[in-house]
PDB file of C-alpha atoms and ligand atoms in Angstrom:
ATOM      1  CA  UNK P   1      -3.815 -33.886 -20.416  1.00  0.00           C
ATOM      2  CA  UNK P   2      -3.923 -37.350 -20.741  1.00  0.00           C
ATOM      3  CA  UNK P   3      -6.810 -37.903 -18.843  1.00  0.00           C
ATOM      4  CA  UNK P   4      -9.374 -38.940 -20.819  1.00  0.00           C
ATOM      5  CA  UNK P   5      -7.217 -41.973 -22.000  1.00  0.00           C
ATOM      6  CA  UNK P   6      -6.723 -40.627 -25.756  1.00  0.00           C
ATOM      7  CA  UNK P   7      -3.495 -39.786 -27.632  1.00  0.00           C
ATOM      8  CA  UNK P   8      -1.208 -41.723 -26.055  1.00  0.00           C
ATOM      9  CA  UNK P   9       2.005 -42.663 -28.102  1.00  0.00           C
ATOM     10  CA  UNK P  10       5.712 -43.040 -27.625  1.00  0.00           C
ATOM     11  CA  UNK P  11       6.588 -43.410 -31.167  1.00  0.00           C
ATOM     12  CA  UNK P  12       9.473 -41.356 -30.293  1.00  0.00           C
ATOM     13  CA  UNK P  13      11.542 -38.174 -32.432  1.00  0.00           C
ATOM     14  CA  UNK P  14      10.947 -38.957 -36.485  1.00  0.00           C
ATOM     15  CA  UNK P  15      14.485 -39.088 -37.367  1.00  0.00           C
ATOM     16  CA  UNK P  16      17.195 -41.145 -37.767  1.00  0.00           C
ATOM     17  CA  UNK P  17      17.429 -43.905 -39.476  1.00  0.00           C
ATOM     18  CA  UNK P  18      13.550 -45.282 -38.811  1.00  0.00           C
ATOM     19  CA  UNK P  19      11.163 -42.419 -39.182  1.00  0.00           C
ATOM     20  CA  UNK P  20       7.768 -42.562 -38.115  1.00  0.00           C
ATOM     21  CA  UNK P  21       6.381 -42.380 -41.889  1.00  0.00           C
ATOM     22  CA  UNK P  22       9.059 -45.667 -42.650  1.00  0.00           C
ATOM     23  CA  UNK P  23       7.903 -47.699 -39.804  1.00  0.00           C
ATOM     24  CA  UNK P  24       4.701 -46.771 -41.149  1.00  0.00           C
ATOM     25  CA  UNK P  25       4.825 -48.236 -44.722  1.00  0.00           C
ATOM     26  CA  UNK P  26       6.849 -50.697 -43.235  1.00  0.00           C
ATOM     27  CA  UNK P  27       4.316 -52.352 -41.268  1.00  0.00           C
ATOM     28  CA  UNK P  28       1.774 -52.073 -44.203  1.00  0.00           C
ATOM     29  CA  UNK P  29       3.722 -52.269 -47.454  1.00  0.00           C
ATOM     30  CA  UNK P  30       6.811 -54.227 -46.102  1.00  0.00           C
ATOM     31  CA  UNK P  31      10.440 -53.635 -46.563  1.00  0.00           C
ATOM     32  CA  UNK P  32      11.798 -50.492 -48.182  1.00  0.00           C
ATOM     33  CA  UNK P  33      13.720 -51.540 -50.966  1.00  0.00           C
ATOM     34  CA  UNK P  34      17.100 -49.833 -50.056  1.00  0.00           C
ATOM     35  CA  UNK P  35      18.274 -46.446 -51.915  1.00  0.00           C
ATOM     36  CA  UNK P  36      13.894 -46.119 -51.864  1.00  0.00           C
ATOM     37  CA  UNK P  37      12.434 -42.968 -50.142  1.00  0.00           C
ATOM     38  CA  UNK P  38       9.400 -43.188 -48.476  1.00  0.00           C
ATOM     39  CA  UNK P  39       7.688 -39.848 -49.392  1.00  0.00           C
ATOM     40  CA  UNK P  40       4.342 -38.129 -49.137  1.00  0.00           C
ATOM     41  CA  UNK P  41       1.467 -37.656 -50.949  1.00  0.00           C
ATOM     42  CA  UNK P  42      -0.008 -35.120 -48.482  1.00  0.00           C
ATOM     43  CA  UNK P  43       2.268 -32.304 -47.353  1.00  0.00           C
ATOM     44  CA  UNK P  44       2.568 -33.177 -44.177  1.00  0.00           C
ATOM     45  CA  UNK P  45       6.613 -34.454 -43.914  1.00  0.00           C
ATOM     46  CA  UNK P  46       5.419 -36.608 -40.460  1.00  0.00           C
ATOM     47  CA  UNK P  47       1.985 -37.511 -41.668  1.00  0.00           C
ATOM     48  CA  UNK P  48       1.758 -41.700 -41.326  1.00  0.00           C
ATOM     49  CA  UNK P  49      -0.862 -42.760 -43.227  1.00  0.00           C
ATOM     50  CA  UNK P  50       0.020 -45.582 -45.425  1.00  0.00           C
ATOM     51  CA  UNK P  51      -2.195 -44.631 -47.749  1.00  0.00           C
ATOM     52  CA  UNK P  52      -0.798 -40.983 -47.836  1.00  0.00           C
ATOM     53  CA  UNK P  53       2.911 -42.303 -48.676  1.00  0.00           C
ATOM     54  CA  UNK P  54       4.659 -44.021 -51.753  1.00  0.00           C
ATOM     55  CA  UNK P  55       7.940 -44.348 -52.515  1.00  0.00           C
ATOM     56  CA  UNK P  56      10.805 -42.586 -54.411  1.00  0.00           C
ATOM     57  CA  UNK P  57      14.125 -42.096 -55.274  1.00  0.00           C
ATOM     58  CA  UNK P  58      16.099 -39.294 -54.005  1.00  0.00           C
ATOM     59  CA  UNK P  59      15.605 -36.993 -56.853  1.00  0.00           C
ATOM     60  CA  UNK P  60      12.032 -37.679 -56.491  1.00  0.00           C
ATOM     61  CA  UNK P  61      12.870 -36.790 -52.514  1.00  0.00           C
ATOM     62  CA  UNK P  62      14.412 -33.601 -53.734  1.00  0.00           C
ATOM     63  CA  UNK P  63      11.358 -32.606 -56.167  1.00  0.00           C
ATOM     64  CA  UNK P  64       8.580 -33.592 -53.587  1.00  0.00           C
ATOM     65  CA  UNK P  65      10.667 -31.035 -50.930  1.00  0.00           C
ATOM     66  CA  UNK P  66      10.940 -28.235 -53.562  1.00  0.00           C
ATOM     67  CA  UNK P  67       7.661 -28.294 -54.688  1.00  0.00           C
ATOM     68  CA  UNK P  68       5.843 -28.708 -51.256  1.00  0.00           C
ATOM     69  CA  UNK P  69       8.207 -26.015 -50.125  1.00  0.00           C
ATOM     70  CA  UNK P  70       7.444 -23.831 -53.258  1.00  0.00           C
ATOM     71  CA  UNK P  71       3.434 -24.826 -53.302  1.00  0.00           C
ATOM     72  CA  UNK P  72       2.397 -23.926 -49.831  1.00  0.00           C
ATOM     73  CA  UNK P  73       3.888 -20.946 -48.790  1.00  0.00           C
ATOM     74  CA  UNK P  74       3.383 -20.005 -44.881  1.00  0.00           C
ATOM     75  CA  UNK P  75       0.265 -17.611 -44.778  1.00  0.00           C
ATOM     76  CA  UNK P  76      -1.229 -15.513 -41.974  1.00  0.00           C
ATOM     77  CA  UNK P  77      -2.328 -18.379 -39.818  1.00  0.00           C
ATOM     78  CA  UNK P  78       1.590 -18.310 -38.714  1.00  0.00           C
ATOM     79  CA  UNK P  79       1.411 -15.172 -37.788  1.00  0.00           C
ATOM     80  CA  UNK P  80      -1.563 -15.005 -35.726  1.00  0.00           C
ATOM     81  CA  UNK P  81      -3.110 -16.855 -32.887  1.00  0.00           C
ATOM     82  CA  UNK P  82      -4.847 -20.272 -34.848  1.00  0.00           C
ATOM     83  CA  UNK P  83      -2.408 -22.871 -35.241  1.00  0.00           C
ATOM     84  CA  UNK P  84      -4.173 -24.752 -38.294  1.00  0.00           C
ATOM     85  CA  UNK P  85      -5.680 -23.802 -41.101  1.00  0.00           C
ATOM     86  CA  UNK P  86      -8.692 -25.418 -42.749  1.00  0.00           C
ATOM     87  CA  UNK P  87      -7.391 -27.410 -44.920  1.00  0.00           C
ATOM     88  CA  UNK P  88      -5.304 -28.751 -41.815  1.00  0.00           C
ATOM     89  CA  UNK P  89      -8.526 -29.311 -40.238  1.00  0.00           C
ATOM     90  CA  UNK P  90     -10.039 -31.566 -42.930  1.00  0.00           C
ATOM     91  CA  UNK P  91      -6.783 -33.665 -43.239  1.00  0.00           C
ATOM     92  CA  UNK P  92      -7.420 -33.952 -39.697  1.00  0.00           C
ATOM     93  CA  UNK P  93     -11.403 -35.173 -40.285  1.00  0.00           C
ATOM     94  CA  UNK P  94     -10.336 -37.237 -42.975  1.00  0.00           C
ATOM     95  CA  UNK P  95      -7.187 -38.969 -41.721  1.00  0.00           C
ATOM     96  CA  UNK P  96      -9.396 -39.581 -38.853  1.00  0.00           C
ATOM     97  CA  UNK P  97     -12.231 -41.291 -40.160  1.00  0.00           C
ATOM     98  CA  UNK P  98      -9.279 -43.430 -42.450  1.00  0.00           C
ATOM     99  CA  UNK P  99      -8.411 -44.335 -38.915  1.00  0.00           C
ATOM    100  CA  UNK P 100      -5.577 -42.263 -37.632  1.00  0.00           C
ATOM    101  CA  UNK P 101      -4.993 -41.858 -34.092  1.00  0.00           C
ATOM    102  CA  UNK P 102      -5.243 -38.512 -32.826  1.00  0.00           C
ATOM    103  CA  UNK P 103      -1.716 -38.583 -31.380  1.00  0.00           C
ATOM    104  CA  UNK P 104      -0.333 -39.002 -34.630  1.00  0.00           C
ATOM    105  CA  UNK P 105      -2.059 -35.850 -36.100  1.00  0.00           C
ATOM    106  CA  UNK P 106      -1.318 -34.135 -33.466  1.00  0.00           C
ATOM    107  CA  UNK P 107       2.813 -35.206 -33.954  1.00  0.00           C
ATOM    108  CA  UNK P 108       2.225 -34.295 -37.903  1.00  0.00           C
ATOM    109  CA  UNK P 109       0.396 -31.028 -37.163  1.00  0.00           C
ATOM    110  CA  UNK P 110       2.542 -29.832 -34.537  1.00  0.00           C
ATOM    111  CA  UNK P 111      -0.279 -29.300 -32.284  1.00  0.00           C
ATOM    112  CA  UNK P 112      -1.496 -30.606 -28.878  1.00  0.00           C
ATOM    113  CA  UNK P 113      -3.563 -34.136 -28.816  1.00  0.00           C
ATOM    114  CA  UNK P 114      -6.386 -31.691 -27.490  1.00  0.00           C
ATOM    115  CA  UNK P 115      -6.594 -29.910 -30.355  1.00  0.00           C
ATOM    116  CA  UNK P 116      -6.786 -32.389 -32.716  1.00  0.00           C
ATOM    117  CA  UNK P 117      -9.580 -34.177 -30.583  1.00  0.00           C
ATOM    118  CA  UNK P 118     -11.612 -31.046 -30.228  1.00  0.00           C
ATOM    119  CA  UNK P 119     -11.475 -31.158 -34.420  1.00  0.00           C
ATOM    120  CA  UNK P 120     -12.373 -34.615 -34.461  1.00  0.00           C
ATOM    121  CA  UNK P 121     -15.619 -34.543 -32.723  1.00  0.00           C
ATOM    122  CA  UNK P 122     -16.820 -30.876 -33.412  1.00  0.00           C
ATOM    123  CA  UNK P 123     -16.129 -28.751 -30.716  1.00  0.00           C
ATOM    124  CA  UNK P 124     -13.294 -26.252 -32.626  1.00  0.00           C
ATOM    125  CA  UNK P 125     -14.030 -25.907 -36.399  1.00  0.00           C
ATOM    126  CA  UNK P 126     -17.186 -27.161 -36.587  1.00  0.00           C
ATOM    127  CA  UNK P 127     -17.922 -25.192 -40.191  1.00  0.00           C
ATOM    128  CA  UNK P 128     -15.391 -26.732 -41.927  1.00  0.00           C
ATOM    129  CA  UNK P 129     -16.419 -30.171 -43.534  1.00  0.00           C
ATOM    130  CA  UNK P 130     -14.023 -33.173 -43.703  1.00  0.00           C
ATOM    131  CA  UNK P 131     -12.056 -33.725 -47.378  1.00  0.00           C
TER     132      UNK P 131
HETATM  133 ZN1  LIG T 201      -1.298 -37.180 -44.612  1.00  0.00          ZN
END
């Protein structure tokens, strides 16, 4: 699977002290100030795109969860067979042509690299249009 040389990263388990989405606006933004939550724009909780995150407190934290959680309610793609849904699929385009690596949306989506690289250069999804 890792043949063609593409999503390769050992970023590791998000959790703990130094998520993924931290080291993230870490290495663009700088230091977190402390009692600071980096949170997301996008409702992906492991997306890494700087320019997806800003930062809060932790009621903000608490908010951002309980709307997310309240705003995008699991549909039928869970049920069946696709793993993503469209609007997956043109975070996916988008992030992509920001200059995400496919191994990251793979880690955010919860899909395999594959997938994600099929999306990115048309072979799977092909009618739906990046963001
Ligand atoms: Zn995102």
């Amino acid at each position: 699977m890792r043949r063609d040389g593409y999503g390769q990263c050992f970023l590791g388990p998000a959790r703990g002290l130094t998520s993924a989405h931290r080291a993230s606006w870490l290495l663009a933004y700088g230091p977190i100030p402390p009692g600071l939550y980096v949170l997301h724009r996008c409702d992906h909780k492991t997306c890494v795109r700087p320019s997806h995150l800003f930062l809060g407190t932790a009621a903000d934290n608490a908010r951002d969860r309980e709307r997310k959680g309240r705003g995008n309610p699991p549909r039928g793609e869970r049920a069946g067979r696709a793993k993503l849904t469209e609007a997956q699929v043109r975070h996916i385009r988008s992030a992509y042509a920001a200059g995400a690596r496919q191994c990251d949306l793979a880690r955010e989506l919860g899909v395999h690299d594959t997938s994600v690289h099929y999306i990115v250069v048309g072979k799977t999804w092909r009618h739906v249009a990046a963001a």
